[in-house]
């Protein structure tokens, strides 16, 4: 008996072929069976040609999973945050002496598993705050944006999280740092802007709103993530170490403001000259 390739639930047939269909390969007169267990097509490859089947078999391509993508992004965030922290403290030792009782040194002296769990919790709670804040603003009846009629209430908050996860796939690009060594803070800052731009575009398409509203949502989510990250660091006495600010709104805002101030200063000098 055939089974569903998505959930392995047994089914009677993978497709139904209606009489009068003269060419099954073209898809005419063939209807794919929908799995009663998971609600997806039992075997979507029935309508794919041999080339697609061969490529997916060679690549051993798994079925896409948003949960797997979310876990992958979270684990990669842990790696980047850890690398960012170590690089910052090693390149600026004065930060360590300003911390109460050298808390960062105490962290580095802990077992590697303990350190990993700490950064995992830091990234998980920060990411959770990012999604929760945006889901609240878009899907809660108590959302200020909904109450003031700026956006209609979106009834599928899970779709909002899915859009944010998919649009955050740019975070995977720094895997190249395993091959080539480059400036981690500068790369993280550029990557942060790219992720924010992708989040804005995803929210605009999903919610069918303007760029302004989507930018507000993405900014609020980024600020929430930054505040939670900074709060956790403050609780454990690591407020002097900026692990999430390099790619966050705070550092990017400071950098943009510095550029504006520099432009104003040069403009003033040119005006006086």
Coordinates of C-alpha atoms in Angstrom, one line a residue:
X1 CA 0.0 0.0 0.0
X2 CA 1.4 3.5 -0.9
X3 CA 2.1 6.0 1.8
X4 CA 2.1 9.8 2.1
X5 CA 5.7 11.1 1.6
X6 CA 5.0 13.9 4.0
X7 CA 3.8 12.0 7.1
X8 CA 4.1 8.3 6.0
X9 CA 0.3 7.7 6.5
X10 CA -1.0 4.8 4.4
X11 CA -3.3 5.7 1.5
X12 CA -5.1 3.7 -1.1
X13 CA -3.8 5.6 -4.2
X14 CA -1.5 8.5 -4.8
X15 CA -3.6 9.9 -7.6
X16 CA -6.9 9.4 -9.4
X17 CA -6.9 9.2 -13.2
X18 CA -10.2 10.1 -14.8
X19 CA -11.4 8.3 -17.9
X20 CA -10.7 10.1 -21.2
X21 CA -7.3 11.3 -20.2
X22 CA -5.1 10.7 -23.2
X23 CA -1.8 11.8 -21.7
X24 CA -1.0 11.2 -18.0
X25 CA 2.4 12.9 -18.3
X26 CA 0.9 16.2 -19.2
X27 CA -1.3 16.1 -16.0
X28 CA -4.6 16.2 -17.8
X29 CA -7.3 14.0 -16.1
X30 CA -5.0 13.3 -13.1
X31 CA -5.9 14.5 -9.6
X32 CA -3.4 14.1 -6.7
X33 CA -4.7 12.5 -3.5
X34 CA -4.8 14.7 -0.5
X35 CA -3.6 13.0 2.7
X36 CA -6.3 12.7 5.4
X37 CA -3.7 12.9 8.1
X38 CA -1.6 15.9 7.2
X39 CA -3.8 17.6 4.6
X40 CA -1.0 17.8 2.0
X41 CA -0.6 16.0 -1.3
X42 CA 0.4 12.4 -0.7
X43 CA 3.1 12.5 -3.4
X44 CA 3.5 15.8 -5.2
X45 CA 6.3 14.2 -7.4
X46 CA 3.6 12.4 -9.4
X47 CA 3.2 15.5 -11.6
X48 CA 7.0 16.3 -11.8
X49 CA 9.0 15.2 -14.7
X50 CA 12.0 12.8 -14.6
X51 CA 14.6 15.5 -14.5
X52 CA 13.2 17.0 -11.2
X53 CA 12.9 13.5 -9.7
X54 CA 16.5 12.7 -10.6
X55 CA 17.9 16.0 -9.2
X56 CA 16.0 15.6 -5.9
X57 CA 17.1 12.0 -5.6
X58 CA 20.8 13.0 -6.2
X59 CA 20.6 15.8 -3.7
X60 CA 18.6 13.7 -1.3
X61 CA 16.4 16.7 -0.9
X62 CA 14.1 16.6 2.2
X63 CA 10.7 18.2 2.4
X64 CA 11.0 21.9 3.5
X65 CA 10.1 22.5 7.1
X66 CA 9.6 25.9 8.7
X67 CA 10.4 24.5 12.1
X68 CA 13.7 23.1 10.8
X69 CA 14.5 26.5 9.3
X70 CA 13.7 28.2 12.6
X71 CA 15.9 25.9 14.6
X72 CA 18.7 26.3 12.0
X73 CA 18.5 30.1 12.3
X74 CA 18.4 29.9 16.1
X75 CA 21.5 27.7 16.3
X76 CA 23.3 29.9 13.8
X77 CA 22.4 33.0 15.9
X78 CA 24.0 31.2 18.8
X79 CA 27.2 30.7 16.9
X80 CA 27.4 34.3 15.6
X81 CA 26.6 35.8 19.1
X82 CA 29.2 33.6 20.7
X83 CA 31.8 34.6 18.0
X84 CA 30.8 38.3 18.3
X85 CA 31.2 38.3 22.1
X86 CA 34.6 36.6 22.0
X87 CA 35.9 38.9 19.3
X88 CA 34.7 42.0 21.1
X89 CA 36.2 41.1 24.4
X90 CA 39.5 39.9 22.9
X91 CA 39.9 43.0 20.8
X92 CA 39.0 45.4 23.7
X93 CA 40.2 43.9 27.0
X94 CA 39.3 47.1 28.9
X95 CA 35.6 46.0 28.8
X96 CA 36.4 43.0 31.0
X97 CA 37.9 45.1 33.8
X98 CA 34.8 47.3 33.9
X99 CA 32.5 44.3 34.6
X100 CA 31.5 43.5 38.1
X101 CA 33.7 40.6 39.4
X102 CA 34.8 39.8 35.9
X103 CA 31.6 38.0 35.1
X104 CA 32.6 37.3 31.5
X105 CA 35.8 35.6 32.6
X106 CA 33.7 33.5 34.9
X107 CA 31.5 32.6 32.0
X108 CA 34.5 31.6 29.9
X109 CA 35.8 29.4 32.7
X110 CA 32.5 27.4 32.8
X111 CA 32.2 24.1 30.9
X112 CA 31.6 24.5 27.2
X113 CA 28.1 23.0 27.5
X114 CA 27.1 25.6 30.1
X115 CA 28.4 28.4 27.8
X116 CA 26.4 27.0 24.9
X117 CA 23.2 26.8 26.9
X118 CA 23.6 30.4 28.1
X119 CA 24.0 31.7 24.5
X120 CA 21.2 29.4 23.4
X121 CA 18.8 30.9 26.0
X122 CA 19.9 34.4 25.2
X123 CA 19.2 34.0 21.5
X124 CA 16.0 32.0 22.0
X125 CA 14.4 34.6 24.3
X126 CA 15.5 37.4 22.1
X127 CA 14.1 35.8 19.0
X128 CA 10.9 34.9 20.9
X129 CA 10.4 38.6 21.9
X130 CA 10.9 39.6 18.2
X131 CA 8.1 37.3 17.0
X132 CA 5.8 37.9 20.0
X133 CA 5.9 41.7 19.6
X134 CA 5.2 41.6 15.9
X135 CA 2.5 39.0 16.3
X136 CA 0.8 41.1 19.0
X137 CA 0.8 44.2 16.8
X138 CA -0.6 42.4 13.8
X139 CA -3.0 39.8 15.2
X140 CA -4.1 40.9 18.7
X141 CA -7.4 42.8 19.1
X142 CA -5.6 45.0 21.6
X143 CA -2.9 46.1 19.2
X144 CA -2.6 49.9 18.9
X145 CA -2.3 49.6 15.1
X146 CA -5.5 47.6 14.9
X147 CA -7.4 49.8 17.3
X148 CA -6.5 53.0 15.4
X149 CA -7.3 51.3 12.1
X150 CA -3.8 51.5 10.7
X151 CA -3.9 47.9 9.7
X152 CA -6.7 45.3 9.7
X153 CA -6.3 42.5 12.3
X154 CA -4.5 39.6 10.8
X155 CA -6.2 36.3 11.9
X156 CA -3.2 34.0 11.2
X157 CA -0.3 34.9 13.5
X158 CA 1.6 31.7 12.6
X159 CA 1.8 33.0 9.0
X160 CA 3.4 36.1 10.4
X161 CA 6.1 34.1 12.1
X162 CA 6.6 32.0 9.0
X163 CA 7.1 35.1 6.9
X164 CA 9.6 36.5 9.4
X165 CA 11.6 33.2 9.5
X166 CA 11.8 32.8 5.7
X167 CA 12.7 36.5 5.3
X168 CA 15.5 36.1 7.9
X169 CA 17.2 33.4 5.9
X170 CA 19.9 36.0 5.1
X171 CA 21.3 35.2 8.5
X172 CA 22.8 32.1 7.0
X173 CA 25.2 34.0 4.8
X174 CA 27.9 34.4 7.4
X175 CA 28.6 30.7 7.2
X176 CA 31.3 32.0 4.8
X177 CA 33.2 33.2 7.9
X178 CA 34.1 29.5 8.4
X179 CA 36.0 29.7 5.2
X180 CA 37.2 33.3 5.0
X181 CA 38.1 35.5 8.0
X182 CA 36.5 38.9 7.9
X183 CA 35.4 41.7 10.2
X184 CA 32.6 40.2 12.3
X185 CA 31.0 43.4 13.6
X186 CA 31.0 45.1 10.2
X187 CA 29.6 42.0 8.5
X188 CA 27.0 41.6 11.2
X189 CA 25.9 45.2 10.9
X190 CA 25.5 44.9 7.1
X191 CA 23.7 41.6 7.5
X192 CA 21.4 43.1 10.1
X193 CA 20.3 45.8 7.7
X194 CA 19.7 43.1 5.0
X195 CA 17.6 41.0 7.4
X196 CA 15.5 44.1 8.4
X197 CA 14.9 45.0 4.8
X198 CA 13.8 41.4 4.0
X199 CA 11.5 41.5 7.1
X200 CA 9.9 44.7 5.9
X201 CA 9.3 43.4 2.5
X202 CA 7.8 40.1 3.8
X203 CA 5.4 42.0 6.2
X204 CA 4.4 44.3 3.4
X205 CA 3.5 41.4 1.1
X206 CA 1.8 39.3 3.8
X207 CA -0.2 42.1 5.4
X208 CA -0.9 44.0 2.2
X209 CA 0.2 47.3 4.0
X210 CA 2.5 50.1 3.1
X211 CA 6.3 50.2 3.6
X212 CA 5.9 52.6 6.5
X213 CA 3.7 50.3 8.5
X214 CA 5.9 47.3 7.7
X215 CA 9.0 49.3 8.7
X216 CA 7.3 50.2 12.0
X217 CA 6.5 46.6 12.7
X218 CA 10.0 45.4 11.9
X219 CA 11.6 48.2 14.0
X220 CA 9.4 47.4 17.0
X221 CA 10.3 43.7 16.8
X222 CA 14.0 44.5 16.4
X223 CA 13.9 46.9 19.4
X224 CA 12.1 44.2 21.5
X225 CA 14.7 41.7 20.6
X226 CA 17.5 44.1 21.5
X227 CA 15.9 45.0 24.8
X228 CA 15.4 41.4 25.9
X229 CA 19.0 40.6 25.0
X230 CA 20.4 43.6 26.9
X231 CA 18.1 42.7 29.8
X232 CA 19.5 39.2 30.1
X233 CA 23.0 40.4 29.9
X234 CA 22.3 43.0 32.6
X235 CA 20.8 40.4 34.9
X236 CA 24.0 38.2 34.6
X237 CA 26.3 41.2 35.0
X238 CA 27.4 41.3 31.3
X239 CA 25.9 44.6 30.4
X240 CA 29.3 45.9 29.3
X241 CA 29.4 43.3 26.5
X242 CA 27.3 44.1 23.5
X243 CA 26.6 40.7 21.9
X244 CA 23.4 41.5 20.0
X245 CA 23.9 45.3 19.4
X246 CA 26.2 44.8 16.4
X247 CA 23.4 43.7 14.2
X248 CA 20.6 45.4 16.1
X249 CA 18.8 48.6 15.8
X250 CA 20.8 50.3 18.5
X251 CA 24.2 50.0 16.9
X252 CA 22.8 50.7 13.4
X253 CA 21.0 53.7 14.7
X254 CA 24.2 55.0 16.4
X255 CA 26.1 54.4 13.2
X256 CA 23.6 56.3 11.1
X257 CA 23.4 59.1 13.5
X258 CA 27.2 59.4 13.5
X259 CA 27.1 59.6 9.7
X260 CA 24.5 62.3 9.9
X261 CA 26.5 64.3 12.4
X262 CA 29.6 63.9 10.4
X263 CA 27.8 65.2 7.3
X264 CA 26.4 68.2 9.2
X265 CA 29.9 68.9 10.6
X266 CA 31.5 68.9 7.1
X267 CA 28.6 70.8 5.7
X268 CA 29.1 73.5 8.3
X269 CA 32.8 73.7 7.6
X270 CA 32.2 74.0 3.9
X271 CA 29.6 76.7 4.6
X272 CA 32.0 78.6 6.7
X273 CA 34.8 78.1 4.3

